PDB file of C-alpha atoms in Angstrom:
ATOM      1  CA  MET A 156       0.000   0.000   0.000  1.00 55.00           C
ATOM      2  CA  LYS A 157       2.760   2.461   0.935  1.00 65.00           C
ATOM      3  CA  ASP A 158       4.537   1.505  -2.273  1.00 88.00           C
ATOM      4  CA  VAL A 159       1.477   2.533  -4.286  1.00 89.00           C
ATOM      5  CA  ILE A 160       1.163   5.887  -2.542  1.00 91.00           C
ATOM      6  CA  GLN A 161       4.881   6.583  -2.849  1.00 91.00           C
ATOM      7  CA  LEU A 162       4.876   5.708  -6.542  1.00 92.00           C
ATOM      8  CA  VAL A 163       1.861   7.966  -7.169  1.00 94.00           C
ATOM      9  CA  GLU A 164       3.505  10.854  -5.331  1.00 92.00           C
ATOM     10  CA  GLU A 165       6.766  10.430  -7.274  1.00 91.00           C
ATOM     11  CA  HIS A 166       4.869  10.638 -10.566  1.00 90.00           C
ATOM     12  CA  LEU A 167       2.556  13.520  -9.696  1.00 91.00           C
ATOM     13  CA  LEU A 168       5.204  15.760  -8.109  1.00 85.00           C
ATOM     14  CA  SER A 169       6.927  15.910 -11.492  1.00 83.00           C
ATOM     15  CA  PHE A 170       3.860  17.303 -13.316  1.00 83.00           C
ATOM     16  CA  ASP A 171       3.281  21.025 -13.756  1.00 79.00           C
ATOM     17  CA  GLY A 172      -0.076  22.248 -12.479  1.00 81.00           C
ATOM     18  CA  THR A 173      -0.337  19.582  -9.799  1.00 89.00           C
ATOM     19  CA  GLN A 174      -0.462  20.812  -6.208  1.00 91.00           C
ATOM     20  CA  LYS A 175       0.302  18.758  -3.105  1.00 92.00           C
ATOM     21  CA  THR A 176      -2.366  18.968  -0.402  1.00 91.00           C
ATOM     22  CA  GLU A 177      -2.564  17.643   3.167  1.00 89.00           C
ATOM     23  CA  THR A 178      -4.437  14.549   2.020  1.00 88.00           C
ATOM     24  CA  GLY A 179      -3.231  14.064  -1.557  1.00 91.00           C
ATOM     25  CA  PHE A 180      -3.104  16.163  -4.734  1.00 94.00           C
ATOM     26  CA  GLN A 181      -5.170  18.690  -6.673  1.00 95.00           C
ATOM     27  CA  GLN A 182      -5.132  20.011 -10.230  1.00 95.00           C
ATOM     28  CA  ALA A 183      -7.244  22.689 -11.934  1.00 92.00           C
ATOM     29  CA  MET A 184      -7.870  23.079 -15.657  1.00 89.00           C
ATOM     30  CA  GLY A 185      -9.470  25.809 -17.773  1.00 80.00           C
ATOM     31  CA  ASP A 186      -9.348  28.587 -15.146  1.00 81.00           C
ATOM     32  CA  GLU A 187     -10.744  26.130 -12.589  1.00 84.00           C
ATOM     33  CA  ALA A 188     -13.636  25.047 -14.805  1.00 88.00           C
ATOM     34  CA  ILE A 189     -12.466  21.527 -13.899  1.00 94.00           C
ATOM     35  CA  VAL A 190     -10.986  20.787 -10.465  1.00 95.00           C
ATOM     36  CA  THR A 191      -9.757  17.284  -9.661  1.00 97.00           C
ATOM     37  CA  GLU A 192      -8.640  16.014  -6.251  1.00 97.00           C
ATOM     38  CA  LEU A 193      -6.859  12.808  -5.294  1.00 97.00           C
ATOM     39  CA  VAL A 194      -7.311  11.935  -1.633  1.00 97.00           C
ATOM     40  CA  PHE A 195      -5.847   9.053   0.383  1.00 95.00           C
ATOM     41  CA  ARG A 196      -8.103   8.272   3.334  1.00 92.00           C
ATOM     42  CA  THR A 197      -8.039   5.420   5.849  1.00 88.00           C
ATOM     43  CA  GLU A 198     -11.484   3.959   6.562  1.00 84.00           C
ATOM     44  CA  ALA A 199     -12.716   1.229   8.895  1.00 79.00           C
ATOM     45  CA  GLY A 200     -12.990  -2.050   6.993  1.00 76.00           C
ATOM     46  CA  SER A 201     -14.807  -5.205   8.105  1.00 71.00           C
ATOM     47  CA  SER A 202     -11.652  -6.769   9.557  1.00 75.00           C
ATOM     48  CA  ALA A 203      -8.949  -4.093   9.312  1.00 78.00           C
ATOM     49  CA  PRO A 204      -8.558  -0.444   8.278  1.00 80.00           C
ATOM     50  CA  VAL A 205      -8.504   0.125   4.527  1.00 86.00           C
ATOM     51  CA  THR A 206      -6.731   2.995   2.775  1.00 91.00           C
ATOM     52  CA  VAL A 207      -8.899   4.221  -0.109  1.00 94.00           C
ATOM     53  CA  ALA A 208      -7.613   6.397  -2.947  1.00 95.00           C
ATOM     54  CA  THR A 209     -10.483   8.600  -4.159  1.00 97.00           C
ATOM     55  CA  ILE A 210     -10.280  10.720  -7.315  1.00 98.00           C
ATOM     56  CA  GLU A 211     -13.059  13.266  -7.774  1.00 98.00           C
ATOM     57  CA  SER A 212     -13.561  15.931 -10.426  1.00 97.00           C
ATOM     58  CA  ARG A 213     -16.060  18.810 -10.225  1.00 96.00           C
ATOM     59  CA  PHE A 214     -17.206  20.842 -13.217  1.00 94.00           C
ATOM     60  CA  THR A 215     -18.299  24.501 -13.268  1.00 91.00           C
ATOM     61  CA  PRO A 216     -22.134  24.350 -13.419  1.00 88.00           C
ATOM     62  CA  ASP A 217     -22.625  26.981 -16.118  1.00 84.00           C
ATOM     63  CA  LEU A 218     -20.341  25.074 -18.521  1.00 80.00           C
ATOM     64  CA  THR A 219     -22.183  21.725 -18.367  1.00 84.00           C
ATOM     65  CA  PRO A 220     -25.774  20.892 -19.328  1.00 84.00           C
ATOM     66  CA  ASP A 221     -28.534  20.601 -16.743  1.00 87.00           C
ATOM     67  CA  PHE A 222     -28.827  16.894 -16.071  1.00 89.00           C
ATOM     68  CA  SER A 223     -31.853  15.081 -14.711  1.00 88.00           C
ATOM     69  CA  ALA A 224     -31.425  11.826 -12.778  1.00 88.00           C
ATOM     70  CA  GLU A 225     -32.319   9.860 -15.901  1.00 89.00           C
ATOM     71  CA  ARG A 226     -29.825  11.769 -18.066  1.00 91.00           C
ATOM     72  CA  ILE A 227     -27.073  11.123 -15.491  1.00 93.00           C
ATOM     73  CA  ALA A 228     -27.961   7.414 -15.509  1.00 94.00           C
ATOM     74  CA  ARG A 229     -27.597   7.348 -19.297  1.00 92.00           C
ATOM     75  CA  LEU A 230     -24.506   9.576 -19.332  1.00 93.00           C
ATOM     76  CA  ASN A 231     -22.771   7.008 -17.127  1.00 96.00           C
ATOM     77  CA  ARG A 232     -22.869   4.530 -20.022  1.00 94.00           C
ATOM     78  CA  ARG A 233     -19.945   6.529 -21.473  1.00 91.00           C
ATOM     79  CA  SER A 234     -18.031   7.239 -18.256  1.00 93.00           C
ATOM     80  CA  VAL A 235     -14.316   6.552 -17.863  1.00 95.00           C
ATOM     81  CA  HIS A 236     -12.475   6.638 -14.517  1.00 97.00           C
ATOM     82  CA  GLY A 237     -15.534   6.748 -12.279  1.00 97.00           C
ATOM     83  CA  ALA A 238     -19.236   7.520 -12.036  1.00 97.00           C
ATOM     84  CA  PHE A 239     -20.984  10.815 -12.770  1.00 96.00           C
ATOM     85  CA  PHE A 240     -23.121  12.286  -9.987  1.00 95.00           C
ATOM     86  CA  LEU A 241     -24.953  15.508  -9.119  1.00 91.00           C
ATOM     87  CA  THR A 242     -24.548  17.500  -5.883  1.00 89.00           C
ATOM     88  CA  ASP A 243     -26.565  20.707  -5.491  1.00 86.00           C
ATOM     89  CA  GLY A 244     -26.793  21.039  -9.248  1.00 85.00           C
ATOM     90  CA  GLN A 245     -23.047  20.592  -9.802  1.00 91.00           C
ATOM     91  CA  LEU A 246     -21.829  17.716 -11.955  1.00 94.00           C
ATOM     92  CA  GLY A 247     -18.975  15.587 -10.715  1.00 96.00           C
ATOM     93  CA  CYS A 248     -17.213  12.290 -11.393  1.00 97.00           C
ATOM     94  CA  ARG A 249     -15.785   9.990  -8.711  1.00 97.00           C
ATOM     95  CA  LEU A 250     -13.794   6.765  -8.461  1.00 97.00           C
ATOM     96  CA  ALA A 251     -12.376   4.913  -5.466  1.00 97.00           C
ATOM     97  CA  PHE A 252      -9.575   2.343  -5.322  1.00 96.00           C
ATOM     98  CA  PRO A 253      -9.032   0.424  -2.033  1.00 93.00           C
ATOM     99  CA  LEU A 254      -5.343  -0.219  -1.374  1.00 90.00           C
ATOM    100  CA  ARG A 255      -4.332  -3.329   0.553  1.00 79.00           C
ATOM    101  CA  GLU A 256      -1.276  -4.021   2.650  1.00 72.00           C
ATOM    102  CA  GLN A 257       1.515  -5.490   0.516  1.00 67.00           C
ATOM    103  CA  GLU A 258      -0.481  -4.763  -2.624  1.00 68.00           C
ATOM    104  CA  GLN A 259       0.452  -6.922  -5.580  1.00 74.00           C
ATOM    105  CA  ASP A 260       1.219  -5.146  -8.848  1.00 83.00           C
ATOM    106  CA  ALA A 261       1.754  -1.839  -7.043  1.00 87.00           C
ATOM    107  CA  GLY A 262       3.317  -0.417 -10.201  1.00 91.00           C
ATOM    108  CA  TRP A 263       0.224  -1.049 -12.344  1.00 94.00           C
ATOM    109  CA  ILE A 264      -2.106   0.370  -9.691  1.00 94.00           C
ATOM    110  CA  ALA A 265       0.029   3.490  -9.282  1.00 94.00           C
ATOM    111  CA  GLU A 266       0.140   4.015 -13.054  1.00 95.00           C
ATOM    112  CA  TYR A 267      -3.639   3.664 -13.246  1.00 97.00           C
ATOM    113  CA  LEU A 268      -4.230   6.181 -10.439  1.00 97.00           C
ATOM    114  CA  VAL A 269      -1.871   8.690 -12.075  1.00 96.00           C
ATOM    115  CA  MET A 270      -3.631   8.261 -15.428  1.00 96.00           C
ATOM    116  CA  ALA A 271      -7.076   8.602 -13.817  1.00 97.00           C
ATOM    117  CA  PHE A 272      -6.055  11.710 -11.868  1.00 97.00           C
ATOM    118  CA  ARG A 273      -4.748  13.420 -14.981  1.00 94.00           C
ATOM    119  CA  LEU A 274      -7.565  12.406 -17.349  1.00 94.00           C
ATOM    120  CA  GLN A 275     -10.746  11.958 -15.309  1.00 96.00           C
ATOM    121  CA  GLY A 276     -11.685  15.642 -15.354  1.00 94.00           C
ATOM    122  CA  LEU A 277     -10.999  16.225 -19.042  1.00 92.00           C
ATOM    123  CA  LEU A 278     -12.706  13.036 -20.236  1.00 93.00           C
ATOM    124  CA  GLY A 279     -15.675  13.658 -17.954  1.00 94.00           C
ATOM    125  CA  PHE A 280     -16.052  17.280 -19.005  1.00 91.00           C
ATOM    126  CA  VAL A 281     -15.922  16.497 -22.725  1.00 90.00           C
ATOM    127  CA  THR A 282     -18.347  13.579 -22.311  1.00 91.00           C
ATOM    128  CA  ALA A 283     -20.828  15.883 -20.566  1.00 90.00           C
ATOM    129  CA  ARG A 284     -20.341  18.715 -23.070  1.00 85.00           C
ATOM    130  CA  ALA A 285     -20.988  16.276 -25.934  1.00 85.00           C
ATOM    131  CA  GLU A 286     -24.633  16.441 -24.905  1.00 79.00           C
ATOM    132  CA  VAL A 287     -24.810  19.986 -26.300  1.00 78.00           C
ATOM    133  CA  SER A 288     -21.815  20.306 -28.634  1.00 79.00           C
ATOM    134  CA  LYS A 289     -20.795  17.524 -30.977  1.00 82.00           C
ATOM    135  CA  ALA A 290     -18.138  19.832 -32.459  1.00 83.00           C
ATOM    136  CA  GLU A 291     -16.402  20.187 -29.065  1.00 79.00           C
ATOM    137  CA  PHE A 292     -16.483  16.432 -28.626  1.00 80.00           C
ATOM    138  CA  LEU A 293     -14.911  15.779 -32.013  1.00 82.00           C
ATOM    139  CA  ALA A 294     -12.249  18.462 -31.464  1.00 82.00           C
ATOM    140  CA  ALA A 295     -11.354  17.042 -28.048  1.00 79.00           C
ATOM    141  CA  ARG A 296     -11.138  13.542 -29.488  1.00 79.00           C
ATOM    142  CA  ASP A 297      -8.669  14.761 -32.105  1.00 81.00           C
ATOM    143  CA  ASP A 298      -6.632  16.635 -29.475  1.00 81.00           C
ATOM    144  CA  LEU A 299      -6.457  13.646 -27.134  1.00 82.00           C
ATOM    145  CA  ASP A 300      -5.570  11.233 -29.965  1.00 84.00           C
ATOM    146  CA  PRO A 301      -5.431   8.131 -27.709  1.00 88.00           C
ATOM    147  CA  PRO A 302      -3.979   4.796 -28.887  1.00 91.00           C
ATOM    148  CA  ARG A 303      -6.603   3.226 -31.156  1.00 91.00           C
ATOM    149  CA  GLN A 304      -5.032  -0.228 -31.207  1.00 94.00           C
ATOM    150  CA  TRP A 305      -3.289  -2.474 -28.717  1.00 96.00           C
ATOM    151  CA  ALA A 306       0.502  -2.345 -28.942  1.00 96.00           C
ATOM    152  CA  THR A 307       0.586  -5.813 -27.335  1.00 96.00           C
ATOM    153  CA  PRO A 308      -2.870  -7.407 -27.598  1.00 95.00           C
ATOM    154  CA  LEU A 309      -3.988 -10.281 -25.429  1.00 96.00           C
ATOM    155  CA  PRO A 310      -3.932 -13.596 -27.306  1.00 95.00           C
ATOM    156  CA  ASP A 311      -7.060 -15.765 -27.230  1.00 95.00           C
ATOM    157  CA  MET A 312      -5.228 -18.218 -24.968  1.00 97.00           C
ATOM    158  CA  ALA A 313      -5.149 -15.513 -22.257  1.00 97.00           C
ATOM    159  CA  PHE A 314      -8.946 -15.441 -22.138  1.00 97.00           C
ATOM    160  CA  GLU A 315      -9.002 -19.242 -22.132  1.00 97.00           C
ATOM    161  CA  GLU A 316      -6.517 -19.304 -19.257  1.00 97.00           C
ATOM    162  CA  VAL A 317      -8.598 -16.979 -17.081  1.00 98.00           C
ATOM    163  CA  ALA A 318     -11.828 -18.818 -17.957  1.00 98.00           C
ATOM    164  CA  GLN A 319     -10.256 -22.163 -17.017  1.00 98.00           C
ATOM    165  CA  LYS A 320      -8.981 -20.784 -13.723  1.00 97.00           C
ATOM    166  CA  LEU A 321     -12.459 -19.503 -12.840  1.00 97.00           C
ATOM    167  CA  GLU A 322     -14.025 -22.815 -13.909  1.00 96.00           C
ATOM    168  CA  ASP A 323     -11.598 -24.692 -11.648  1.00 97.00           C
ATOM    169  CA  GLU A 324     -12.833 -22.531  -8.775  1.00 96.00           C
ATOM    170  CA  GLY A 325     -16.484 -23.407  -9.475  1.00 94.00           C
ATOM    171  CA  GLN A 326     -17.473 -20.322 -11.484  1.00 94.00           C
ATOM    172  CA  VAL A 327     -19.113 -20.662 -14.902  1.00 94.00           C
ATOM    173  CA  ALA A 328     -16.907 -18.861 -17.451  1.00 97.00           C
ATOM    174  CA  ARG A 329     -16.561 -19.123 -21.201  1.00 97.00           C
ATOM    175  CA  ALA A 330     -13.802 -17.704 -23.395  1.00 97.00           C
ATOM    176  CA  HIS A 331     -14.395 -16.591 -26.958  1.00 93.00           C
ATOM    177  CA  PRO A 332     -12.094 -14.797 -29.408  1.00 92.00           C
ATOM    178  CA  GLY A 333     -11.100 -11.574 -27.684  1.00 92.00           C
ATOM    179  CA  GLY A 334     -13.399 -11.906 -24.703  1.00 96.00           C
ATOM    180  CA  LEU A 335     -14.924 -13.578 -21.647  1.00 97.00           C
ATOM    181  CA  TYR A 336     -18.557 -14.451 -20.848  1.00 98.00           C
ATOM    182  CA  ILE A 337     -19.393 -15.061 -17.170  1.00 97.00           C
ATOM    183  CA  PRO A 338     -22.976 -15.619 -15.964  1.00 95.00           C
ATOM    184  CA  VAL A 339     -23.657 -15.308 -12.222  1.00 95.00           C
ATOM    185  CA  ALA A 340     -26.922 -16.858 -10.999  1.00 92.00           C
ATOM    186  CA  LEU A 341     -28.910 -14.386  -8.903  1.00 91.00           C
ATOM    187  CA  ASP A 342     -31.540 -16.784  -7.534  1.00 83.00           C
ATOM    188  CA  GLY A 343     -29.863 -20.176  -7.184  1.00 71.00           C
ATOM    189  CA  LEU A 344     -31.152 -21.386 -10.549  1.00 64.00           C
ATOM    190  CA  GLY A 345     -29.596 -19.360 -13.326  1.00 55.00           C
ATOM    191  CA  MET A 346     -30.847 -18.677 -16.816  1.00 56.00           C
ATOM    192  CA  LEU A 347     -30.589 -22.276 -18.068  1.00 54.00           C
ATOM    193  CA  GLN A 348     -33.005 -23.438 -15.351  1.00 55.00           C
ATOM    194  CA  GLY A 349     -35.465 -20.593 -15.813  1.00 58.00           C
ATOM    195  CA  GLY A 350     -33.861 -18.281 -13.270  1.00 69.00           C
ATOM    196  CA  ASP A 351     -32.090 -14.937 -13.494  1.00 87.00           C
ATOM    197  CA  ASP A 352     -28.426 -14.309 -14.296  1.00 92.00           C
ATOM    198  CA  ALA A 353     -26.242 -11.257 -14.010  1.00 95.00           C
ATOM    199  CA  VAL A 354     -24.200 -11.454 -17.221  1.00 96.00           C
ATOM    200  CA  ILE A 355     -20.570 -10.307 -17.298  1.00 98.00           C
ATOM    201  CA  ASN A 356     -18.846  -9.630 -20.609  1.00 98.00           C
ATOM    202  CA  ILE A 357     -15.198  -8.577 -20.899  1.00 98.00           C
ATOM    203  CA  THR A 358     -13.586  -7.621 -24.195  1.00 97.00           C
ATOM    204  CA  THR A 359     -10.522  -5.846 -25.519  1.00 96.00           C
ATOM    205  CA  GLY A 360     -11.967  -5.339 -28.988  1.00 93.00           C
ATOM    206  CA  ILE A 361     -14.132  -2.240 -28.480  1.00 93.00           C
ATOM    207  CA  GLU A 362     -12.622   1.238 -28.726  1.00 92.00           C
ATOM    208  CA  HIS A 363     -13.842   4.050 -26.479  1.00 92.00           C
ATOM    209  CA  PRO A 364     -14.401   7.231 -28.570  1.00 88.00           C
ATOM    210  CA  LEU A 365     -12.345   9.380 -26.165  1.00 90.00           C
ATOM    211  CA  ALA A 366     -10.086   6.936 -24.343  1.00 93.00           C
ATOM    212  CA  GLY A 367      -9.156   4.659 -27.248  1.00 94.00           C
ATOM    213  CA  ALA A 368      -8.076   1.049 -26.769  1.00 96.00           C
ATOM    214  CA  GLY A 369      -8.590  -0.735 -23.489  1.00 97.00           C
ATOM    215  CA  TYR A 370     -10.495  -3.274 -21.428  1.00 98.00           C
ATOM    216  CA  LEU A 371     -14.288  -3.007 -21.493  1.00 98.00           C
ATOM    217  CA  ALA A 372     -16.242  -4.947 -18.871  1.00 98.00           C
ATOM    218  CA  THR A 373     -20.013  -4.880 -18.419  1.00 98.00           C
ATOM    219  CA  LEU A 374     -22.298  -6.462 -15.843  1.00 98.00           C
ATOM    220  CA  THR A 375     -25.898  -6.567 -17.066  1.00 96.00           C
ATOM    221  CA  LEU A 376     -28.823  -7.266 -14.753  1.00 94.00           C
ATOM    222  CA  PRO A 377     -32.094  -8.785 -16.015  1.00 90.00           C
ATOM    223  CA  PRO A 378     -34.536  -6.256 -17.592  1.00 84.00           C
ATOM    224  CA  LEU A 379     -36.414  -4.107 -15.099  1.00 77.00           C
ATOM    225  CA  PRO A 380     -40.187  -4.377 -14.660  1.00 72.00           C
ATOM    226  CA  LEU A 381     -42.016  -1.221 -15.731  1.00 64.00           C
ATOM    227  CA  TRP A 382     -42.568  -0.065 -12.154  1.00 64.00           C
ATOM    228  CA  GLN A 383     -38.883  -0.167 -11.178  1.00 71.00           C
ATOM    229  CA  PRO A 384     -37.190   3.302 -11.100  1.00 76.00           C
ATOM    230  CA  GLY A 385     -34.084   2.538 -13.157  1.00 85.00           C
ATOM    231  CA  ASP A 386     -32.438   5.959 -12.824  1.00 89.00           C
ATOM    232  CA  ALA A 387     -32.954   5.968  -9.064  1.00 89.00           C
ATOM    233  CA  TRP A 388     -31.446   2.492  -8.801  1.00 91.00           C
ATOM    234  CA  CYS A 389     -28.372   3.559 -10.770  1.00 94.00           C
ATOM    235  CA  ALA A 390     -27.795   6.542  -8.474  1.00 93.00           C
ATOM    236  CA  ALA A 391     -28.388   4.409  -5.374  1.00 93.00           C
ATOM    237  CA  LEU A 392     -26.012   1.615  -6.426  1.00 95.00           C
ATOM    238  CA  ASN A 393     -23.239   4.079  -7.293  1.00 96.00           C
ATOM    239  CA  LYS A 394     -23.702   5.714  -3.882  1.00 93.00           C
ATOM    240  CA  LEU A 395     -23.928   2.425  -1.960  1.00 93.00           C
ATOM    241  CA  GLU A 396     -20.697   1.121  -3.505  1.00 93.00           C
ATOM    242  CA  HIS A 397     -18.783   4.131  -2.207  1.00 90.00           C
ATOM    243  CA  GLU A 398     -20.074   3.505   1.307  1.00 89.00           C
ATOM    244  CA  GLU A 399     -18.243   0.161   1.507  1.00 85.00           C
ATOM    245  CA  PRO A 400     -14.450   0.281   1.962  1.00 81.00           C
ATOM    246  CA  ASP A 401     -14.112  -3.511   1.582  1.00 84.00           C
ATOM    247  CA  PHE A 402     -15.180  -3.561  -2.040  1.00 91.00           C
ATOM    248  CA  PRO A 403     -13.621  -3.901  -5.498  1.00 94.00           C
ATOM    249  CA  PRO A 404     -12.292  -0.663  -7.012  1.00 96.00           C
ATOM    250  CA  ARG A 405     -15.124   1.666  -8.095  1.00 97.00           C
ATOM    251  CA  LEU A 406     -13.647   2.601 -11.482  1.00 97.00           C
ATOM    252  CA  GLY A 407     -16.865   2.398 -13.506  1.00 97.00           C
ATOM    253  CA  ALA A 408     -20.538   3.228 -13.053  1.00 98.00           C
ATOM    254  CA  TRP A 409     -24.014   1.763 -12.818  1.00 97.00           C
ATOM    255  CA  ALA A 410     -25.955   3.112 -15.784  1.00 96.00           C
ATOM    256  CA  LEU A 411     -29.280   2.777 -17.566  1.00 93.00           C
ATOM    257  CA  ARG A 412     -29.628   1.193 -21.012  1.00 89.00           C
ATOM    258  CA  GLY A 413     -32.774   0.901 -23.095  1.00 82.00           C
ATOM    259  CA  GLY A 414     -36.254   1.999 -22.063  1.00 72.00           C
ATOM    260  CA  GLY A 415     -39.770   0.897 -21.234  1.00 63.00           C
ATOM    261  CA  GLY A 416     -40.182  -2.758 -20.359  1.00 65.00           C
ATOM    262  CA  GLY A 417     -36.733  -3.566 -21.776  1.00 71.00           C
ATOM    263  CA  ALA A 418     -34.712  -1.144 -19.641  1.00 82.00           C
ATOM    264  CA  GLU A 419     -31.577  -2.663 -18.135  1.00 90.00           C
ATOM    265  CA  ILE A 420     -29.224  -1.607 -15.364  1.00 94.00           C
ATOM    266  CA  VAL A 421     -25.636  -2.140 -16.476  1.00 97.00           C
ATOM    267  CA  TYR A 422     -22.365  -1.658 -14.627  1.00 98.00           C
ATOM    268  CA  GLY A 423     -19.750  -0.544 -17.138  1.00 97.00           C
ATOM    269  CA  LEU A 424     -16.008  -0.354 -16.615  1.00 96.00           C
ATOM    270  CA  PHE A 425     -13.472   0.888 -19.180  1.00 97.00           C
ATOM    271  CA  ILE A 426      -9.736   0.911 -18.455  1.00 97.00           C
ATOM    272  CA  PRO A 427      -7.603   2.569 -21.169  1.00 96.00           C
ATOM    273  CA  GLU A 428      -4.652   0.327 -21.976  1.00 96.00           C
ATOM    274  CA  GLU A 429      -2.518  -0.817 -24.898  1.00 95.00           C
ATOM    275  CA  GLU A 430      -0.357  -3.498 -23.258  1.00 95.00           C
ATOM    276  CA  GLY A 431      -2.283  -6.698 -22.612  1.00 95.00           C
ATOM    277  CA  SER A 432      -1.915  -8.468 -19.255  1.00 95.00           C
ATOM    278  CA  VAL A 433      -3.434 -11.759 -18.127  1.00 96.00           C
ATOM    279  CA  THR A 434      -3.105 -10.521 -14.535  1.00 95.00           C
ATOM    280  CA  VAL A 435      -5.193  -7.425 -15.231  1.00 96.00           C
ATOM    281  CA  LEU A 436      -7.786  -9.467 -17.149  1.00 97.00           C
ATOM    282  CA  ASP A 437      -8.071 -11.880 -14.221  1.00 97.00           C
ATOM    283  CA  ARG A 438      -8.348  -8.980 -11.788  1.00 96.00           C
ATOM    284  CA  ILE A 439     -11.159  -7.316 -13.764  1.00 97.00           C
ATOM    285  CA  ALA A 440     -13.074 -10.606 -13.998  1.00 98.00           C
ATOM    286  CA  ARG A 441     -12.916 -11.072 -10.229  1.00 97.00           C
ATOM    287  CA  TRP A 442     -13.969  -7.471  -9.565  1.00 97.00           C
ATOM    288  CA  MET A 443     -17.039  -7.978 -11.746  1.00 98.00           C
ATOM    289  CA  ILE A 444     -17.938 -11.347 -10.180  1.00 97.00           C
ATOM    290  CA  TRP A 445     -17.628  -9.818  -6.691  1.00 96.00           C
ATOM    291  CA  ARG A 446     -19.944  -6.991  -7.764  1.00 97.00           C
ATOM    292  CA  ALA A 447     -22.518  -9.448  -9.173  1.00 96.00           C
ATOM    293  CA  GLU A 448     -22.441 -11.490  -5.976  1.00 95.00           C
ATOM    294  CA  TRP A 449     -22.891  -8.287  -3.935  1.00 95.00           C
ATOM    295  CA  ILE A 450     -26.083  -7.591  -5.897  1.00 95.00           C
ATOM    296  CA  ARG A 451     -27.236 -11.183  -5.372  1.00 94.00           C
ATOM    297  CA  ASP A 452     -26.522 -11.237  -1.641  1.00 93.00           C
ATOM    298  CA  THR A 453     -27.695  -7.760  -0.631  1.00 92.00           C
ATOM    299  CA  HIS A 454     -30.085  -6.298  -3.221  1.00 91.00           C
ATOM    300  CA  TRP A 455     -31.786  -9.150  -5.054  1.00 91.00           C
ATOM    301  CA  GLU A 456     -35.007 -10.955  -4.159  1.00 87.00           C
ATOM    302  CA  PRO A 457     -35.738 -14.136  -6.153  1.00 84.00           C
ATOM    303  CA  GLY A 458     -38.947 -13.776  -8.121  1.00 78.00           C
ATOM    304  CA  THR A 459     -39.006 -10.009  -7.630  1.00 80.00           C
ATOM    305  CA  GLY A 460     -35.633  -8.710  -8.705  1.00 83.00           C
ATOM    306  CA  LEU A 461     -34.033  -5.645  -7.152  1.00 86.00           C
ATOM    307  CA  MET A 462     -35.467  -4.979  -3.718  1.00 81.00           C
ATOM    308  CA  PRO A 463     -37.368  -1.734  -3.117  1.00 71.00           C
ATOM    309  CA  LEU A 464     -34.982   1.164  -2.718  1.00 67.00           C
ATOM    310  CA  ASN A 465     -35.961   1.873   0.869  1.00 57.00           C
ATOM    311  CA  GLU A 466     -34.926  -1.678   1.784  1.00 50.00           C
ATOM    312  CA  ALA A 467     -31.617  -1.480  -0.030  1.00 48.00           C
ATOM    313  CA  GLU A 468     -30.437   1.890   1.270  1.00 49.00           C
TER     314      GLU A 468
END
């Protein structure tokens, strides 16, 4: 854990425009139209204290559109480095990464946190502005010019290796060219027996319009009944995740896809990358499985689906 923090500090202290604070770092862009803070905070975990790295960007209200709860829930389908939220009419984006003692792959985690700190605000701002200005979006995409292809792509055998490892541990997992498919039964039956599955898909073959090449992971819940408030559930799940220190990194967002009787709640995670790693693929798969099991164990009622919000909060 200390290695991660030290590595992050060494990187960020060398960047112009980055200020050291008592709890982490801060940077401002565009005459403070975008302010991003990185904070290291120790919180009480279930068995031991957990140090959580939180990166949060805030955007000047008069420069971003007015978002309703539903528009935020749909905007989060395109989020990178955290989930969009609204506080007193101000748009923000937040991620959290729990750091463990003797963290493995401290170098990769530190590199990710540095990348997220430097890019979260800009990517979030442009994504929000795209709602009112396609020209700004296209110009920003050209300016960013991220890697569009993997320098070292993951071979198909990497997906097969992770799928086999999960299968050996009792988890259903299937590899296909360039991806993983992992169903998690929510009611003890699963889709093949007439039950409900949370479906995880991981791929390296889809390019993000602003962030370029990388890992895309989605966790899709069964379609909502008409009476379920999908936008409220998205906001609640994003909030509830941040209230639990002992949790996988909150690098993505719960978002709303579709409408009417076919509306779905989807957790989406995109990590920009161009060097493939079986270790990172395995890590992402386990984060998504943990998240699906959290839904199953705390927010899902067989035969009904997501529990009423007042029971989940």
